[in-house]
Coordinates of C-alpha atoms in Angstrom, one line a residue:
P12 CA 76.2 3.0 15.5
N13 CA 76.8 2.4 11.8
V14 CA 76.2 -1.2 10.8
A15 CA 77.9 -2.7 7.7
F16 CA 76.0 -5.1 5.6
P17 CA 77.6 -7.6 3.2
A18 CA 77.2 -6.8 -0.4
E19 CA 74.0 -8.1 -2.1
E20 CA 72.5 -9.2 1.2
E21 CA 68.7 -8.9 1.3
I22 CA 67.4 -6.3 3.8
R23 CA 63.9 -6.5 5.1
I24 CA 62.2 -3.3 6.3
S25 CA 59.1 -3.4 8.5
Y26 CA 56.6 -0.6 8.1
G27 CA 54.4 -1.8 10.9
N28 CA 50.7 -2.5 10.8
K29 CA 49.7 0.5 8.6
G30 CA 46.7 0.9 6.4
N31 CA 47.1 1.9 2.8
E32 CA 46.3 5.6 3.4
E33 CA 49.3 5.9 5.8
L34 CA 51.6 3.8 3.5
L35 CA 50.6 5.9 0.5
Y36 CA 51.1 9.2 2.3
L37 CA 54.3 8.4 4.1
Y38 CA 56.1 6.0 1.7
G39 CA 54.4 6.3 -1.6
F40 CA 53.2 2.7 -2.0
V41 CA 50.2 0.5 -1.1
I42 CA 49.5 -3.2 -0.4
E43 CA 46.7 -4.9 -2.3
N44 CA 44.1 -6.5 0.1
N45 CA 45.9 -4.9 3.0
P46 CA 44.6 -6.6 6.2
N47 CA 45.4 -3.4 8.2
D48 CA 43.3 -1.1 6.1
Y49 CA 40.4 0.8 7.7
L50 CA 37.4 2.9 6.7
M51 CA 36.8 6.3 8.4
V52 CA 33.2 7.2 9.1
H53 CA 32.1 10.4 10.6
Y54 CA 28.9 12.3 11.5
P55 CA 29.3 16.0 10.7
K56 CA 29.3 18.0 13.9
E57 CA 27.3 20.8 12.3
A58 CA 24.6 18.2 11.4
V59 CA 24.0 17.5 15.1
Q60 CA 22.8 21.1 15.4
L61 CA 20.0 20.3 12.8
V62 CA 18.5 17.3 14.6
N63 CA 15.6 17.6 17.2
C64 CA 16.7 18.5 20.8
A65 CA 20.1 19.4 19.4
E66 CA 21.4 21.2 22.5
T67 CA 20.5 18.4 24.8
K68 CA 21.9 15.7 22.5
S69 CA 25.2 17.7 22.2
L70 CA 25.4 17.7 26.0
L71 CA 24.7 14.0 26.3
L72 CA 27.4 13.3 23.7
E73 CA 29.8 15.4 25.7
E74 CA 28.9 13.7 29.0
Q75 CA 29.4 10.3 27.4
K76 CA 32.8 11.5 26.1
L77 CA 31.8 10.4 22.6
Q78 CA 33.5 11.4 19.3
L79 CA 31.8 11.7 16.0
R80 CA 34.6 10.2 13.9
W81 CA 35.3 6.5 13.9
L82 CA 37.9 4.2 12.3
L83 CA 36.5 0.8 11.2
P84 CA 39.4 -1.7 10.7
A85 CA 39.0 -4.3 8.0
S86 CA 39.7 -6.9 10.7
L87 CA 36.3 -6.3 12.2
L88 CA 34.7 -7.9 9.2
L89 CA 36.2 -11.3 10.3
E90 CA 33.6 -11.4 13.1
G91 CA 30.6 -10.2 11.1
S92 CA 27.3 -11.7 10.2
S93 CA 28.5 -12.2 6.6
N94 CA 31.5 -14.3 7.7
E95 CA 30.7 -18.0 8.1
S96 CA 33.7 -18.6 10.3
S97 CA 32.4 -16.1 12.8
L98 CA 29.0 -17.8 13.1
A99 CA 30.8 -21.0 14.1
L100 CA 32.2 -19.1 17.1
D101 CA 28.8 -17.7 18.0
G102 CA 28.5 -17.4 21.8
C103 CA 32.3 -17.5 22.3
K104 CA 33.4 -14.0 21.8
K105 CA 31.5 -11.8 24.2
T106 CA 32.3 -12.0 27.9
S107 CA 30.0 -10.8 30.7
S108 CA 32.2 -7.7 31.2
Q109 CA 31.7 -6.7 27.6
V110 CA 27.9 -6.8 27.8
S111 CA 27.3 -5.8 31.4
G112 CA 26.5 -2.2 30.2
Y113 CA 23.3 -3.5 28.6
S114 CA 21.6 -3.9 32.0
W115 CA 19.4 -1.2 33.5
S116 CA 16.1 -2.6 34.6
G117 CA 16.2 -5.9 32.8
H118 CA 13.5 -4.6 30.4
R119 CA 15.6 -4.8 27.3
R120 CA 17.7 -7.9 26.7
L121 CA 21.0 -8.4 25.0
P122 CA 20.3 -8.9 21.3
S123 CA 21.1 -12.4 19.9
Y124 CA 23.3 -11.0 17.2
M125 CA 25.7 -9.3 19.6
N126 CA 28.1 -12.2 19.5
H127 CA 29.2 -11.3 16.0
F128 CA 28.3 -7.5 16.0
V129 CA 31.2 -5.7 14.3
F130 CA 30.6 -2.0 15.1
P131 CA 32.3 -0.4 18.1
E132 CA 30.2 0.5 21.1
D133 CA 31.3 4.1 21.1
L134 CA 30.0 4.5 17.5
M135 CA 26.7 2.9 18.4
A136 CA 26.3 5.0 21.6
A137 CA 26.9 8.2 19.7
L138 CA 24.4 7.2 17.0
R139 CA 21.8 6.1 19.5
T140 CA 22.0 9.5 21.1
I141 CA 21.7 11.4 17.8
A142 CA 18.8 9.2 16.5
M143 CA 16.7 9.6 19.7
N144 CA 13.2 11.1 19.2
E145 CA 11.6 13.5 21.6
E146 CA 9.7 10.8 23.4
G147 CA 13.0 8.9 23.9
M148 CA 14.7 12.0 25.2
H149 CA 11.9 12.4 27.8
C150 CA 12.2 8.8 28.9
V151 CA 16.0 9.0 29.2
T152 CA 15.7 12.2 31.2
C153 CA 13.2 10.5 33.6
L154 CA 15.5 7.5 34.1
L155 CA 18.5 9.6 34.9
K156 CA 16.4 11.9 37.2
E157 CA 15.2 8.8 39.0
L158 CA 18.7 7.7 39.6
S159 CA 19.9 11.1 40.8
E160 CA 17.0 11.3 43.2
S161 CA 17.4 7.8 44.6
G162 CA 19.1 6.9 47.8
C163 CA 22.5 7.0 46.0
Q164 CA 22.1 10.8 45.6
R165 CA 24.8 11.1 42.9
Q166 CA 25.0 12.5 39.4
P167 CA 24.6 9.9 36.6
S168 CA 27.9 8.6 35.3
E169 CA 29.0 8.2 31.7
E170 CA 28.0 4.5 31.9
D171 CA 24.6 5.4 33.5
I172 CA 23.8 7.7 30.6
K173 CA 24.8 5.0 28.0
A174 CA 22.7 2.4 29.8
A175 CA 19.7 4.6 30.0
I176 CA 19.8 5.5 26.3
W177 CA 20.2 1.8 25.4
E178 CA 17.3 0.9 27.6
V179 CA 15.0 3.4 25.9
C180 CA 16.3 3.3 22.3
G181 CA 17.8 -0.1 21.5
N182 CA 19.7 -0.3 18.3
A183 CA 17.1 0.2 15.5
G184 CA 17.5 4.0 15.2
A185 CA 21.2 3.9 15.5
L186 CA 21.6 1.2 12.9
Q187 CA 19.3 3.0 10.4
L188 CA 21.4 6.1 10.9
L189 CA 24.6 4.0 10.3
V190 CA 23.1 2.6 7.1
D191 CA 22.4 6.1 5.9
L192 CA 26.0 7.2 6.8
L193 CA 27.6 4.2 5.0
T194 CA 25.4 4.7 2.0
A195 CA 26.5 8.3 1.8
K196 CA 30.1 7.2 2.2
T197 CA 29.8 4.7 -0.6
M198 CA 28.3 7.3 -2.9
E199 CA 31.0 9.8 -2.0
L200 CA 33.7 7.2 -2.9
E201 CA 32.1 6.3 -6.2
D202 CA 31.4 9.9 -7.2
G203 CA 33.6 10.8 -10.2
S204 CA 35.5 7.5 -10.1
G205 CA 32.9 4.8 -10.6
T206 CA 32.4 1.5 -8.9
K207 CA 34.9 -1.0 -7.4
A208 CA 34.5 -3.1 -10.6
H209 CA 35.5 -0.1 -12.6
D210 CA 38.7 0.3 -10.5
T211 CA 39.5 -3.4 -10.9
Q212 CA 39.3 -2.9 -14.7
L213 CA 41.6 0.1 -14.5
L214 CA 44.1 -1.9 -12.4
E215 CA 44.2 -4.7 -15.0
E216 CA 44.9 -2.1 -17.8
F217 CA 47.6 -0.5 -15.6
S218 CA 49.3 -3.9 -15.2
K219 CA 49.3 -4.6 -18.9
T220 CA 50.7 -1.1 -19.6
I221 CA 53.5 -1.5 -17.0
L222 CA 54.4 -5.0 -18.3
A223 CA 54.5 -3.9 -21.9
S224 CA 56.7 -0.9 -21.0
V225 CA 59.2 -3.0 -19.1
E226 CA 59.5 -5.4 -22.0
Q227 CA 60.3 -2.6 -24.4
Q228 CA 62.7 -0.8 -22.1
S229 CA 65.9 -2.5 -23.4
D230 CA 65.3 -1.1 -26.9
L231 CA 65.0 2.6 -25.8
S232 CA 67.4 5.4 -26.4
E233 CA 68.6 7.5 -23.5
H234 CA 65.9 10.2 -24.3
Q235 CA 63.2 7.6 -24.6
H236 CA 64.4 5.9 -21.4
N237 CA 64.1 9.1 -19.4
R238 CA 60.6 9.6 -20.8
F239 CA 59.8 5.9 -20.0
E240 CA 60.9 6.5 -16.3
L241 CA 58.6 9.5 -16.0
E242 CA 55.6 7.7 -17.5
Y243 CA 56.3 4.5 -15.6
S244 CA 56.4 6.5 -12.3
M245 CA 53.1 8.3 -13.2
T246 CA 51.5 5.0 -14.0
K247 CA 52.7 3.4 -10.8
N248 CA 51.3 6.4 -8.8
R249 CA 47.9 6.1 -10.5
W250 CA 48.0 2.3 -9.9
A251 CA 48.7 2.9 -6.1
A252 CA 45.9 5.5 -5.8
T253 CA 43.5 3.2 -7.6
V254 CA 44.4 0.3 -5.3
Y255 CA 43.7 2.5 -2.3
R256 CA 40.5 3.8 -3.7
R257 CA 39.2 0.4 -4.6
G258 CA 40.0 -0.9 -1.1
Q259 CA 38.0 2.0 0.5
K260 CA 35.0 1.1 -1.8
H261 CA 35.3 -2.5 -0.8
L262 CA 35.3 -1.7 2.9
A263 CA 32.4 0.7 2.6
H264 CA 30.3 -1.9 0.7
C265 CA 31.1 -4.6 3.3
F266 CA 30.4 -2.5 6.3
L267 CA 27.2 -1.2 4.7
Q268 CA 26.1 -4.8 4.1
E269 CA 26.9 -5.6 7.8
A270 CA 24.8 -2.6 8.9
Q271 CA 21.9 -3.6 6.7
N272 CA 22.0 -7.2 8.0
F273 CA 22.1 -6.1 11.6
L274 CA 19.3 -3.6 11.1
Q275 CA 17.1 -6.4 9.7
L276 CA 18.0 -8.7 12.6
C277 CA 17.3 -5.8 15.1
L278 CA 13.9 -5.0 13.6
N279 CA 13.0 -8.7 13.7
E280 CA 13.7 -8.8 17.4
E281 CA 12.3 -5.5 18.4

């Protein structure tokens, strides 16, 4: 039904919890420091075919129902190793159900840093599988064969495979691969457009240009006003694209820092 609104009444429109990529694509605007922003990381499928034991690893990825593309929400960083507030909650986040998958024979214990580990388990499971060396592959195969030949006489489940790979590999190889992926992502984002600091400088210049243009608008002729509207629109579009780009660089840098921190912690423990 049609709803009539009183004249000059303020109307609020909710766009939902969308990241800047969706807002820019769907509505043509962005939000600075958008808490719903996210970074997409992926491992090229064709690259899996170039690693050792590619065919077996592809099969293991399929049996674990793992994707090679992941969205990392900005909110994950609130629980990270670089966030002081997360350390104050250390030991309070992970429940027994969340970490039960780390048990196989009791040989490998749950890492101490898992209480503020920010990366999704599906991402880590996929990278553990890809990063496995030939010796690791042999050990995983033996564990799964042992299970299938035991009194249970059943095929290993998705969780069995994940647990076996964790038991053999731990996190070191997966975290090193993640550092490499995030380093490449950061370089890709900065290629041709510079660093986050450069984007910040551009945004300051855009803001000055927009402010100066608005102040001069009242003195413009009709022709000049039309030209102003076009230039203003183009400047706003460039501003929005730069805000989005800077946000992506910020997230890539933060997640890279987290991956590097966790890799160092992992190496210290293993």
